[in-house]
Short mmCIF file of C-alpha atoms and ligand atoms in Angstrom, two decimals:
data_model
loop_
_atom_site.label_atom_id
_atom_site.label_comp_id
_atom_site.label_asym_id
_atom_site.label_seq_id
_atom_site.Cartn_x
_atom_site.Cartn_y
_atom_site.Cartn_z
CA MET A 22 -19.96 43.48 8.14
CA PRO A 23 -18.30 43.07 4.73
CA GLU A 24 -15.54 45.53 3.88
CA THR A 25 -16.66 46.87 0.46
CA ASN A 26 -14.61 49.00 -1.93
CA SER A 27 -14.63 50.00 -5.59
CA SER A 28 -12.43 47.14 -6.79
CA ASP A 29 -14.80 44.39 -5.64
CA ILE A 30 -15.02 41.46 -8.02
CA HIS A 31 -18.08 39.50 -9.11
CA ILE A 32 -17.22 35.79 -9.08
CA LEU A 33 -19.09 32.74 -10.36
CA MET A 34 -18.40 29.46 -8.54
CA PHE A 35 -19.13 26.01 -9.92
CA ALA A 36 -17.88 23.07 -7.83
CA TRP A 37 -18.05 19.28 -8.31
CA PHE A 38 -21.44 18.01 -7.10
CA ALA A 39 -20.06 16.59 -3.83
CA PHE A 40 -20.42 18.19 -0.39
CA GLY A 41 -16.69 17.67 0.24
CA HIS A 42 -16.16 20.08 -2.72
CA MET A 43 -19.14 22.49 -2.59
CA THR A 44 -18.65 23.12 1.15
CA PRO A 45 -15.05 24.44 0.92
CA PHE A 46 -16.04 26.51 -2.15
CA LEU A 47 -18.73 28.09 0.04
CA HIS A 48 -16.29 28.63 2.93
CA LEU A 49 -14.04 30.47 0.46
CA ALA A 50 -17.04 32.44 -0.84
CA ASN A 51 -17.69 33.61 2.75
CA LYS A 52 -14.08 34.77 3.16
CA LEU A 53 -14.30 36.67 -0.15
CA ALA A 54 -17.72 38.15 0.67
CA LYS A 55 -16.31 39.32 4.01
CA ARG A 56 -13.84 41.34 1.92
CA GLY A 57 -16.69 42.80 -0.14
CA HIS A 58 -16.74 40.53 -3.21
CA ARG A 59 -19.95 39.24 -4.79
CA ILE A 60 -20.42 35.54 -5.55
CA THR A 61 -22.94 33.70 -7.69
CA PHE A 62 -22.78 30.08 -6.56
CA VAL A 63 -24.10 27.65 -9.18
CA LEU A 64 -25.10 24.31 -7.65
CA PRO A 65 -27.64 21.46 -7.82
CA LYS A 66 -31.15 22.43 -6.63
CA LYS A 67 -31.17 19.98 -3.73
CA ALA A 68 -27.82 21.24 -2.43
CA VAL A 69 -29.22 24.77 -1.93
CA ASN A 70 -31.21 23.71 1.16
CA GLN A 71 -28.31 21.77 2.60
CA LEU A 72 -25.79 24.59 2.19
CA GLU A 73 -27.95 27.64 2.90
CA HIS A 74 -27.07 27.67 6.62
CA LEU A 75 -23.37 27.99 5.74
CA ASN A 76 -23.96 31.16 3.69
CA HIS A 77 -22.97 33.92 6.11
CA TYR A 78 -23.35 36.75 3.56
CA PRO A 79 -26.69 36.18 1.77
CA ASP A 80 -26.59 39.78 0.49
CA LEU A 81 -23.38 39.06 -1.39
CA ILE A 82 -23.51 35.31 -2.02
CA SER A 83 -26.47 34.19 -4.11
CA PHE A 84 -27.25 30.60 -4.94
CA HIS A 85 -28.17 29.84 -8.54
CA PRO A 86 -29.69 26.33 -8.77
CA VAL A 87 -29.23 24.15 -11.84
CA THR A 88 -31.33 21.16 -12.77
CA VAL A 89 -29.27 17.97 -12.77
CA PRO A 90 -30.66 15.86 -15.61
CA SER A 91 -31.41 12.20 -15.08
CA VAL A 92 -28.95 9.96 -16.95
CA THR A 93 -28.80 6.21 -17.46
CA GLY A 94 -26.94 4.57 -14.60
CA LEU A 95 -28.07 6.99 -11.88
CA PRO A 96 -31.02 6.41 -9.53
CA PRO A 97 -33.82 8.93 -10.24
CA GLY A 98 -33.38 12.17 -8.30
CA THR A 99 -29.59 11.90 -7.95
CA GLU A 100 -28.00 15.35 -7.67
CA THR A 101 -24.87 14.93 -5.57
CA CYS A 102 -22.31 12.26 -4.63
CA SER A 103 -24.08 11.81 -1.28
CA ASP A 104 -27.05 10.30 -3.14
CA ILE A 105 -25.04 7.44 -4.66
CA PRO A 106 -22.36 4.87 -3.86
CA ILE A 107 -18.88 5.88 -5.03
CA PHE A 108 -18.80 3.48 -8.01
CA LEU A 109 -21.59 5.49 -9.70
CA THR A 110 -19.82 8.88 -9.62
CA HIS A 111 -18.78 8.55 -13.28
CA PHE A 112 -22.47 8.83 -14.23
CA LEU A 113 -22.83 11.93 -12.08
CA SER A 114 -20.00 13.55 -14.02
CA ILE A 115 -21.99 12.85 -17.23
CA ALA A 116 -24.98 14.58 -15.62
CA MET A 117 -22.80 17.52 -14.51
CA ASP A 118 -21.50 17.96 -18.07
CA LEU A 119 -25.11 18.11 -19.27
CA THR A 120 -25.66 21.24 -17.15
CA ARG A 121 -23.14 23.09 -19.38
CA ASP A 122 -25.86 25.11 -21.22
CA GLN A 123 -27.37 26.25 -17.91
CA VAL A 124 -23.95 27.33 -16.62
CA GLU A 125 -23.17 29.11 -19.89
CA SER A 126 -26.46 30.97 -19.71
CA VAL A 127 -25.77 32.26 -16.16
CA MET A 128 -22.23 33.22 -17.11
CA THR A 129 -23.40 35.13 -20.19
CA SER A 130 -26.10 36.97 -18.29
CA ILE A 131 -24.14 37.99 -15.18
CA LYS A 132 -20.72 38.39 -16.87
CA PRO A 133 -18.57 37.79 -13.77
CA LYS A 134 -14.92 38.91 -13.75
CA LEU A 135 -13.76 35.49 -12.54
CA VAL A 136 -14.99 31.90 -12.50
CA PHE A 137 -13.87 29.34 -9.90
CA TYR A 138 -14.34 25.66 -10.84
CA ASP A 139 -12.67 22.33 -10.16
CA THR A 140 -13.95 19.37 -12.15
CA ALA A 141 -15.91 20.89 -15.06
CA HIS A 142 -12.92 21.04 -17.46
CA TRP A 143 -15.08 22.87 -20.06
CA ILE A 144 -15.47 26.06 -17.99
CA PRO A 145 -12.53 27.87 -19.69
CA ASP A 146 -14.06 27.10 -23.14
CA ILE A 147 -17.10 29.18 -22.13
CA ALA A 148 -15.25 31.84 -20.13
CA LYS A 149 -12.35 32.67 -22.49
CA PRO A 150 -14.46 33.98 -25.43
CA LEU A 151 -16.35 36.16 -22.93
CA GLY A 152 -13.08 37.62 -21.64
CA ILE A 153 -13.62 36.06 -18.20
CA LYS A 154 -10.62 34.73 -16.23
CA THR A 155 -10.72 31.30 -14.60
CA ILE A 156 -9.28 29.84 -11.40
CA CYS A 157 -9.14 26.07 -11.00
CA PHE A 158 -9.66 25.72 -7.23
CA LYS A 159 -8.71 22.28 -5.95
CA VAL A 160 -10.00 21.11 -2.59
CA VAL A 161 -8.05 17.84 -2.40
CA CYS A 162 -4.49 17.84 -1.02
CA ALA A 163 -1.74 19.08 -3.32
CA ALA A 164 0.10 15.77 -2.79
CA SER A 165 -2.80 13.75 -4.23
CA LEU A 166 -2.77 15.86 -7.39
CA ALA A 167 1.03 15.80 -7.60
CA ILE A 168 1.32 12.01 -7.31
CA VAL A 169 -0.84 11.15 -10.30
CA LEU A 170 -2.76 14.05 -11.88
CA VAL A 171 0.23 15.67 -13.57
CA PRO A 172 1.53 15.75 -17.16
CA ALA A 173 4.71 13.93 -15.96
CA ARG A 174 2.61 10.75 -15.72
CA ASN A 175 2.33 10.86 -19.52
CA LEU A 176 -1.03 9.07 -19.63
CA THR A 177 -3.44 8.82 -22.55
CA SER A 178 -6.85 7.18 -22.74
CA GLU A 179 -5.25 4.47 -24.90
CA ARG A 180 -2.74 3.70 -22.15
CA PRO A 181 -4.28 3.18 -18.70
CA ILE A 182 -1.95 3.45 -15.75
CA THR A 183 -0.67 0.20 -14.20
CA GLU A 184 -0.05 -0.79 -10.58
CA ALA A 185 3.67 -1.07 -11.36
CA GLU A 186 3.77 2.56 -12.58
CA LEU A 187 1.78 3.77 -9.59
CA ALA A 188 4.26 2.09 -7.24
CA GLU A 189 6.77 4.79 -8.35
CA PRO A 190 5.90 8.48 -7.89
CA PRO A 191 6.29 10.62 -11.05
CA PRO A 192 9.72 12.15 -11.85
CA GLY A 193 10.49 15.02 -9.49
CA TYR A 194 7.74 14.15 -6.95
CA PRO A 195 9.00 15.83 -3.79
CA SER A 196 8.42 13.24 -1.03
CA THR A 197 9.33 9.68 -0.11
CA SER A 198 6.92 9.48 2.82
CA VAL A 199 3.67 10.92 1.37
CA VAL A 200 3.26 7.91 -0.93
CA LEU A 201 1.09 4.82 -1.29
CA ARG A 202 2.53 1.45 -0.28
CA GLY A 203 1.84 -2.10 -1.49
CA ARG A 204 -1.78 -2.76 -2.38
CA GLU A 205 -2.73 0.86 -1.57
CA VAL A 206 -1.68 1.86 -5.10
CA GLN A 207 -4.83 0.11 -6.34
CA SER A 208 -6.78 3.05 -4.94
CA LEU A 209 -5.37 5.23 -7.74
CA LEU A 210 -6.13 2.92 -10.68
CA PHE A 211 -9.49 4.70 -11.04
CA VAL A 212 -7.78 7.71 -12.65
CA SER A 213 -7.71 5.84 -15.98
CA ASN A 214 -11.43 5.02 -15.79
CA PRO A 215 -14.03 7.02 -17.69
CA PHE A 216 -15.27 10.07 -15.79
CA GLY A 217 -17.82 11.53 -18.19
CA GLU A 218 -18.63 10.71 -21.81
CA GLY A 219 -15.39 9.86 -23.69
CA ILE A 220 -13.03 11.23 -21.06
CA THR A 221 -11.04 9.62 -18.23
CA PHE A 222 -10.68 11.06 -14.72
CA HIS A 223 -6.99 11.83 -15.41
CA GLU A 224 -7.77 13.61 -18.70
CA ARG A 225 -10.57 15.63 -17.09
CA ILE A 226 -8.58 16.87 -14.10
CA THR A 227 -5.35 17.53 -16.02
CA LEU A 228 -7.31 19.42 -18.73
CA ALA A 229 -9.07 21.46 -16.03
CA LEU A 230 -5.66 22.37 -14.59
CA LYS A 231 -4.04 23.09 -17.99
CA ASN A 232 -6.74 25.41 -19.30
CA CYS A 233 -7.25 27.76 -16.33
CA ASP A 234 -5.58 31.13 -15.86
CA ALA A 235 -4.40 30.25 -12.35
CA ILE A 236 -4.44 27.21 -10.10
CA SER A 237 -5.62 27.62 -6.56
CA LEU A 238 -5.11 25.10 -3.76
CA ARG A 239 -6.87 24.81 -0.40
CA THR A 240 -3.63 24.37 1.48
CA CYS A 241 -0.71 26.26 2.98
CA ARG A 242 3.04 26.35 2.36
CA GLU A 243 3.81 25.29 5.93
CA VAL A 244 2.15 21.92 5.31
CA GLU A 245 2.37 21.31 1.55
CA GLY A 246 4.80 23.89 0.11
CA LYS A 247 6.93 21.43 -1.85
CA PHE A 248 3.86 19.79 -3.47
CA CYS A 249 2.48 23.21 -4.48
CA ASP A 250 5.80 24.16 -6.11
CA TYR A 251 5.85 20.84 -7.96
CA LEU A 252 2.32 21.44 -9.32
CA GLY A 253 3.25 24.99 -10.35
CA SER A 254 6.22 23.70 -12.33
CA GLN A 255 4.25 20.82 -13.88
CA TYR A 256 1.45 23.09 -15.14
CA GLU A 257 3.58 26.26 -15.63
CA LYS A 258 0.87 28.36 -13.99
CA PRO A 259 0.64 30.72 -11.06
CA VAL A 260 -0.45 28.84 -7.92
CA LEU A 261 -2.51 30.81 -5.41
CA LEU A 262 -2.96 29.29 -1.95
CA THR A 263 -6.08 29.96 0.08
CA GLY A 264 -4.91 28.24 3.26
CA PRO A 265 -7.29 25.68 4.86
CA VAL A 266 -10.38 27.98 4.54
CA LEU A 267 -12.12 26.77 7.65
CA PRO A 268 -15.72 27.77 8.30
CA GLU A 269 -16.50 31.05 10.01
CA GLU A 270 -17.69 30.50 13.56
CA SER A 271 -21.16 28.91 13.51
CA GLU A 272 -24.05 31.00 14.76
CA SER A 273 -26.24 27.98 15.46
CA PRO A 274 -25.47 25.94 18.57
CA LEU A 275 -24.87 22.18 18.61
CA ASP A 276 -28.12 20.20 18.39
CA GLU A 277 -29.43 20.15 21.97
CA ARG A 278 -29.95 16.41 21.92
CA TRP A 279 -26.24 15.73 21.24
CA GLY A 280 -25.04 18.62 23.40
CA ASN A 281 -26.91 17.21 26.40
CA TRP A 282 -25.69 13.70 25.75
CA LEU A 283 -22.05 14.79 25.46
CA ALA A 284 -22.36 16.97 28.57
CA GLY A 285 -22.86 13.78 30.63
CA PHE A 286 -19.19 12.77 30.17
CA GLU A 287 -15.81 13.91 31.50
CA PRO A 288 -13.91 16.57 29.49
CA GLY A 289 -11.91 15.05 26.65
CA SER A 290 -13.26 11.52 27.21
CA VAL A 291 -15.62 10.90 24.24
CA VAL A 292 -14.50 9.39 20.94
CA TYR A 293 -16.23 10.98 17.92
CA CYS A 294 -16.14 9.21 14.55
CA SER A 295 -17.23 10.27 11.07
CA PHE A 296 -16.19 9.23 7.56
CA GLY A 297 -17.45 12.30 5.67
CA SER A 298 -20.17 12.64 3.08
CA GLN A 299 -19.41 9.74 0.73
CA ILE A 300 -18.03 6.65 2.47
CA ILE A 301 -20.39 3.68 2.80
CA LEU A 302 -18.83 0.61 4.41
CA GLY A 303 -19.71 -3.04 3.81
CA LYS A 304 -21.83 -4.52 6.60
CA THR A 305 -19.20 -6.88 8.04
CA GLN A 306 -16.55 -4.13 8.14
CA PHE A 307 -19.09 -1.73 9.68
CA GLN A 308 -19.92 -4.27 12.42
CA GLU A 309 -16.24 -4.95 13.11
CA LEU A 310 -15.60 -1.23 13.63
CA MET A 311 -18.58 -0.96 16.00
CA LEU A 312 -17.11 -3.82 18.03
CA GLY A 313 -13.79 -1.93 18.01
CA PHE A 314 -15.46 1.11 19.60
CA GLU A 315 -17.11 -1.15 22.17
CA LEU A 316 -13.73 -2.73 22.96
CA THR A 317 -12.16 0.62 23.88
CA GLY A 318 -14.39 0.83 26.97
CA LEU A 319 -14.67 4.59 26.22
CA PRO A 320 -17.80 6.64 25.50
CA PHE A 321 -18.27 7.10 21.76
CA PHE A 322 -20.42 8.92 19.20
CA VAL A 323 -20.29 7.45 15.69
CA ALA A 324 -21.90 9.29 12.74
CA LEU A 325 -21.75 6.97 9.72
CA LYS A 326 -24.01 6.19 6.79
CA PRO A 327 -25.79 2.81 7.07
CA PRO A 328 -23.67 0.10 5.41
CA LEU A 329 -24.34 -1.07 1.85
CA GLU A 330 -26.50 -4.05 2.78
CA ALA A 331 -28.74 -2.26 5.33
CA ALA A 332 -31.43 0.40 5.10
CA THR A 333 -30.92 1.69 8.64
CA ILE A 334 -28.12 1.82 11.20
CA GLU A 335 -30.21 -0.12 13.74
CA GLU A 336 -30.55 -3.20 11.53
CA ALA A 337 -26.80 -3.14 10.79
CA LEU A 338 -25.53 -3.15 14.39
CA PRO A 339 -23.91 -6.33 15.78
CA GLU A 340 -26.06 -8.68 17.84
CA GLY A 341 -26.60 -7.41 21.41
CA PHE A 342 -24.47 -4.32 20.74
CA GLU A 343 -27.10 -1.71 21.65
CA GLU A 344 -27.72 -3.31 25.05
CA ARG A 345 -24.02 -3.65 25.84
CA VAL A 346 -23.09 -0.03 25.02
CA LYS A 347 -26.29 1.57 26.32
CA GLY A 348 -25.52 4.87 28.04
CA ARG A 349 -22.00 5.21 26.62
CA GLY A 350 -22.32 4.72 22.87
CA VAL A 351 -24.38 6.39 20.09
CA VAL A 352 -24.34 5.26 16.47
CA TRP A 353 -26.14 7.81 14.30
CA GLY A 354 -26.92 7.29 10.62
CA GLY A 355 -27.43 10.99 9.81
CA TRP A 356 -25.55 14.24 9.47
CA VAL A 357 -24.12 16.02 12.54
CA GLN A 358 -22.54 19.45 12.93
CA GLN A 359 -18.98 18.14 12.83
CA PRO A 360 -17.10 21.36 13.65
CA LEU A 361 -19.35 21.80 16.72
CA MET A 362 -18.91 18.17 17.76
CA LEU A 363 -15.13 18.56 17.57
CA ALA A 364 -15.30 21.77 19.60
CA HIS A 365 -17.39 20.18 22.40
CA PRO A 366 -15.32 19.97 25.62
CA SER A 367 -16.31 16.32 26.22
CA VAL A 368 -14.95 15.15 22.84
CA GLY A 369 -11.31 14.13 23.12
CA CYS A 370 -10.68 11.93 20.10
CA PHE A 371 -11.63 12.12 16.42
CA VAL A 372 -11.63 8.88 14.43
CA SER A 373 -11.63 10.20 10.86
CA HIS A 374 -11.46 8.96 7.26
CA CYS A 375 -9.13 11.95 6.73
CA GLY A 376 -11.04 13.61 3.90
CA PHE A 377 -9.23 16.90 3.27
CA GLY A 378 -11.94 18.97 4.99
CA SER A 379 -11.94 16.72 8.05
CA MET A 380 -8.15 16.75 8.04
CA TRP A 381 -8.03 20.54 8.44
CA GLU A 382 -10.86 20.50 11.00
CA SER A 383 -9.03 17.86 13.06
CA LEU A 384 -5.78 19.78 12.80
CA MET A 385 -7.39 22.93 14.18
CA SER A 386 -9.22 21.04 16.95
CA ASP A 387 -7.98 19.99 20.37
CA CYS A 388 -8.80 16.32 19.79
CA GLN A 389 -6.42 13.40 19.56
CA ILE A 390 -6.60 12.09 15.99
CA VAL A 391 -6.98 8.49 14.77
CA LEU A 392 -7.09 7.93 11.02
CA VAL A 393 -8.93 5.30 9.00
CA PRO A 394 -8.42 6.48 5.38
CA GLN A 395 -10.55 4.73 2.76
CA LEU A 396 -9.77 6.29 -0.65
CA GLY A 397 -6.55 7.31 -2.42
CA ASP A 398 -6.48 11.00 -1.50
CA GLN A 399 -7.44 10.18 2.08
CA ILE A 400 -4.49 7.76 2.39
CA LEU A 401 -2.14 10.55 1.23
CA ASN A 402 -3.73 13.03 3.66
CA ALA A 403 -3.21 10.46 6.41
CA ARG A 404 0.50 10.11 5.44
CA LEU A 405 0.88 13.89 5.69
CA MET A 406 -0.65 13.85 9.17
CA THR A 407 1.37 10.86 10.42
CA ALA A 408 4.70 10.69 8.56
CA GLU A 409 5.29 14.42 7.97
CA LEU A 410 3.43 16.31 10.71
CA LYS A 411 3.54 13.40 13.21
CA LEU A 412 0.35 14.48 14.98
CA ALA A 413 -1.96 11.51 14.40
CA VAL A 414 -1.95 7.72 14.35
CA GLU A 415 -3.31 5.58 11.52
CA VAL A 416 -5.15 2.33 12.24
CA LYS A 417 -3.18 -0.68 10.90
CA ARG A 418 -4.92 -2.76 8.23
CA GLU A 419 -4.43 -6.49 7.68
CA GLU A 420 -2.65 -7.62 4.47
CA ASN A 421 -6.03 -7.92 2.73
CA GLY A 422 -7.13 -4.41 3.76
CA TRP A 423 -9.38 -5.54 6.64
CA LEU A 424 -9.67 -3.25 9.67
CA SER A 425 -9.90 -5.38 12.79
CA LYS A 426 -11.70 -4.36 15.98
CA GLU A 427 -8.47 -4.95 17.91
CA ASN A 428 -6.43 -2.60 15.69
CA LEU A 429 -9.08 0.13 15.88
CA SER A 430 -9.37 -0.18 19.64
CA GLU A 431 -5.55 -0.26 20.12
CA ALA A 432 -5.09 2.89 18.02
CA ILE A 433 -7.75 4.77 19.99
CA LYS A 434 -6.39 3.63 23.34
CA SER A 435 -2.82 4.53 22.30
CA VAL A 436 -3.78 8.20 21.94
CA MET A 437 -6.35 8.37 24.76
CA ASP A 438 -4.21 6.76 27.46
CA LYS A 439 -2.69 9.67 29.44
CA ASP A 440 0.53 7.71 30.09
CA SER A 441 1.12 6.54 26.52
CA GLU A 442 4.32 7.83 24.86
CA VAL A 443 2.59 7.86 21.44
CA GLY A 444 -0.33 9.77 22.91
CA LYS A 445 1.96 12.39 24.48
CA SER A 446 4.03 12.79 21.34
CA VAL A 447 1.11 13.32 18.93
CA LYS A 448 -0.51 15.72 21.40
CA GLU A 449 2.66 17.81 21.61
CA ASN A 450 3.15 17.92 17.82
CA HIS A 451 -0.53 18.67 17.29
CA LYS A 452 -0.26 21.68 19.60
CA LYS A 453 2.81 22.96 17.72
CA TRP A 454 0.98 22.77 14.42
CA ARG A 455 -2.19 24.34 15.82
CA ASP A 456 -0.09 27.23 17.11
CA THR A 457 1.68 27.59 13.74
CA LEU A 458 -1.56 27.60 11.75
CA ASN A 459 -3.02 30.44 13.81
CA PRO A 460 -5.91 32.71 12.70
CA GLU A 461 -3.49 35.50 11.75
CA LEU A 462 -1.62 33.21 9.35
CA MET A 463 -4.94 31.97 7.90
CA ASN A 464 -6.21 35.52 7.32
CA GLY A 465 -2.91 36.39 5.71
CA TYR A 466 -3.44 33.58 3.20
CA ILE A 467 -6.85 34.92 2.19
CA ASP A 468 -5.56 38.49 1.90
CA LYS A 469 -2.70 37.33 -0.34
CA PHE A 470 -5.13 35.20 -2.35
CA VAL A 471 -7.38 38.23 -2.92
CA GLN A 472 -4.34 40.22 -4.06
CA GLY A 473 -3.51 37.42 -6.56
CA MET A 474 -7.12 37.45 -7.76
CA HIS A 475 -6.92 41.20 -8.42
CA GLU A 476 -3.64 40.85 -10.32
CA LEU A 477 -5.30 38.24 -12.51
CA VAL A 478 -8.28 40.38 -13.52
CA GLU A 479 -6.52 43.77 -13.79
O1 UDX B 521 -21.89 14.21 9.71
C1 UDX B 521 -21.11 14.98 9.14
C2 UDX B 521 -20.08 14.54 8.27
C3 UDX B 521 -19.26 15.47 7.69
N1 UDX B 521 -19.44 16.79 7.92
C4 UDX B 521 -18.62 17.80 7.24
O2 UDX B 521 -18.50 17.45 5.87
C5 UDX B 521 -17.21 17.74 5.40
C6 UDX B 521 -16.65 16.44 4.81
O3 UDX B 521 -15.59 16.74 3.99
P1 UDX B 521 -14.29 15.86 3.89
O4 UDX B 521 -13.39 16.54 2.92
O5 UDX B 521 -13.74 15.56 5.21
O6 UDX B 521 -14.79 14.46 3.36
P2 UDX B 521 -15.68 13.94 2.14
O7 UDX B 521 -15.40 12.49 2.11
O8 UDX B 521 -17.06 14.36 2.30
O9 UDX B 521 -15.00 14.67 0.89
C7 UDX B 521 -14.45 14.11 -0.29
O10 UDX B 521 -14.29 15.22 -1.16
C8 UDX B 521 -13.31 16.18 -0.82
C9 UDX B 521 -11.98 15.51 -0.65
O11 UDX B 521 -11.00 16.42 -0.26
C10 UDX B 521 -12.09 14.43 0.36
O12 UDX B 521 -10.83 13.83 0.53
C11 UDX B 521 -13.09 13.45 -0.11
O13 UDX B 521 -13.13 12.39 0.79
C12 UDX B 521 -16.40 18.24 6.59
O14 UDX B 521 -16.31 19.65 6.51
C13 UDX B 521 -17.24 17.86 7.81
O15 UDX B 521 -17.17 18.78 8.87
C14 UDX B 521 -20.41 17.23 8.78
O16 UDX B 521 -20.54 18.44 9.03
N2 UDX B 521 -21.22 16.31 9.35
O1 LIG B 522 -8.60 9.58 -4.51
C1 LIG B 522 -7.91 10.44 -5.12
C2 LIG B 522 -6.54 10.27 -5.27
C3 LIG B 522 -5.80 11.22 -5.94
O2 LIG B 522 -4.46 11.03 -6.05
C4 LIG B 522 -6.38 12.34 -6.47
C5 LIG B 522 -7.75 12.54 -6.32
O3 LIG B 522 -8.31 13.65 -6.84
C6 LIG B 522 -9.63 13.90 -6.70
C7 LIG B 522 -10.11 15.11 -7.36
C8 LIG B 522 -11.44 15.34 -7.61
C9 LIG B 522 -11.87 16.46 -8.26
C10 LIG B 522 -10.96 17.37 -8.72
O4 LIG B 522 -11.35 18.44 -9.39
C11 LIG B 522 -9.61 17.16 -8.49
C12 LIG B 522 -9.19 16.04 -7.82
C13 LIG B 522 -10.40 13.02 -5.97
O5 LIG B 522 -11.69 13.36 -5.76
C14 LIG B 522 -12.67 12.46 -5.51
O6 LIG B 522 -12.87 11.72 -6.66
C15 LIG B 522 -13.94 10.84 -6.59
C16 LIG B 522 -13.98 10.10 -7.94
O7 LIG B 522 -14.78 9.00 -7.85
C17 LIG B 522 -15.24 11.60 -6.33
O8 LIG B 522 -16.27 10.70 -6.12
C18 LIG B 522 -15.11 12.43 -5.05
O9 LIG B 522 -16.25 13.23 -4.88
C19 LIG B 522 -13.90 13.29 -5.15
O10 LIG B 522 -13.70 13.95 -3.92
C20 LIG B 522 -9.88 11.86 -5.47
C21 LIG B 522 -8.52 11.60 -5.63
#
């Protein structure tokens, strides 16, 4: 039951049209609704169906669908990042900007006290004249913002960032281990690319952070304190931390089909793999990874999107693979209930792309963690987990970025082998961190966040 009182706040939420963003916004909405606040969640029509089951307080959280217009460059019907390959996301940001009138109309009619947003940098322009306060809630790690999306980088649209500049963190950046090395810096060059009509990604995100009343980060001081302080000083704004905002316990059980399959294996023996809602691999890399899972000799459940050059998972699998792994390996091209998969007693290892949501879920789970980061923020999350927290291993890439079946298999075996020193060490550190980030600490973060929210609107 929500705990209501007279000072409850009506909040409007508007997140970037990606499930990795809308989902944590909704998790936060649940935590706030639990404390009696009302939320109007503005999101693409199609996303309503996909997120409805995560709304635990339908009396207090209402979905307000917007129509995402079709724009040149996007396949018809595109509404979220899951509908498109990553190189088309710039066009989706154009489409999101075209929903501005719809968002303005909801805001004017419901007059919330607060608006939470992340990527729509124009939200404060609508909210300020209406006397509404804004919180820019970021759901990527603080380190990934601090390393490039800060005024200290001194970027303009006339001067795109170079690889040489990216090889050095900005002045005052508080870490020498949570950094990108060698060719990895190329994964950040995109920040100088257009992300919307006449605006680069860097301009958009830094503007969004400059114009809000307070910055909020989905992280905690224990893990990212120094990066949060750095962002606060760069933007000269209050920084409110929500903690990891993990989902409330699910009421629906794990899909029977997968529950039964997993139940056929020893506790802690199955390797589960997922790369989140956006990653689509090339076919040859996809096949190499499948051979890597086969090579481990362990049971495995892989949930990945079909690779770029294939319509289905089945047509993308290596020759003879299905026969060889029959009975011990599943490769599934659809969505699974990841938190429930990770909580299943048979699952003992999570091979993850280390998206920020998956990072927190892995941290709170009992699984051994193997990381295969693909994009810039994921590489930085992986560095946090390996170099700073020392509770996971990252799969080694070849010089040219290739992930070999041998390296994947070695990494998995190194954490799954009971006698391995690496395996024992990451397990021990993982337990320490899980104990530190206990439910009491997490609740404390939300309570303090709510207090900060009240101070902002009073
Ligand atoms: O099959 C699946 C796959 C994923 N999921 C869930 O979807 C969420 C995926 O979010 P992640 O942040 O891990 O990864 P995504 O790639 O989707 O997100 C993206 O946007 C947010 C950023 O912080 C991430 O770094 C970026 O990768 C997780 O909560 C995970 O539990 C499922 O429930 N089922
Ligand atoms: O890869 C990234 C590296 C980095 O240093 C920072 C970011 O920031 C964000 C981000 C997105 C939205 C915000 O409001 C703030 C920060 C990143 O987000 C991803 O960007 C992709 C752009 O193509 C997008 O497709 C994806 O949905 C976002 O999760 C990435 C990095």
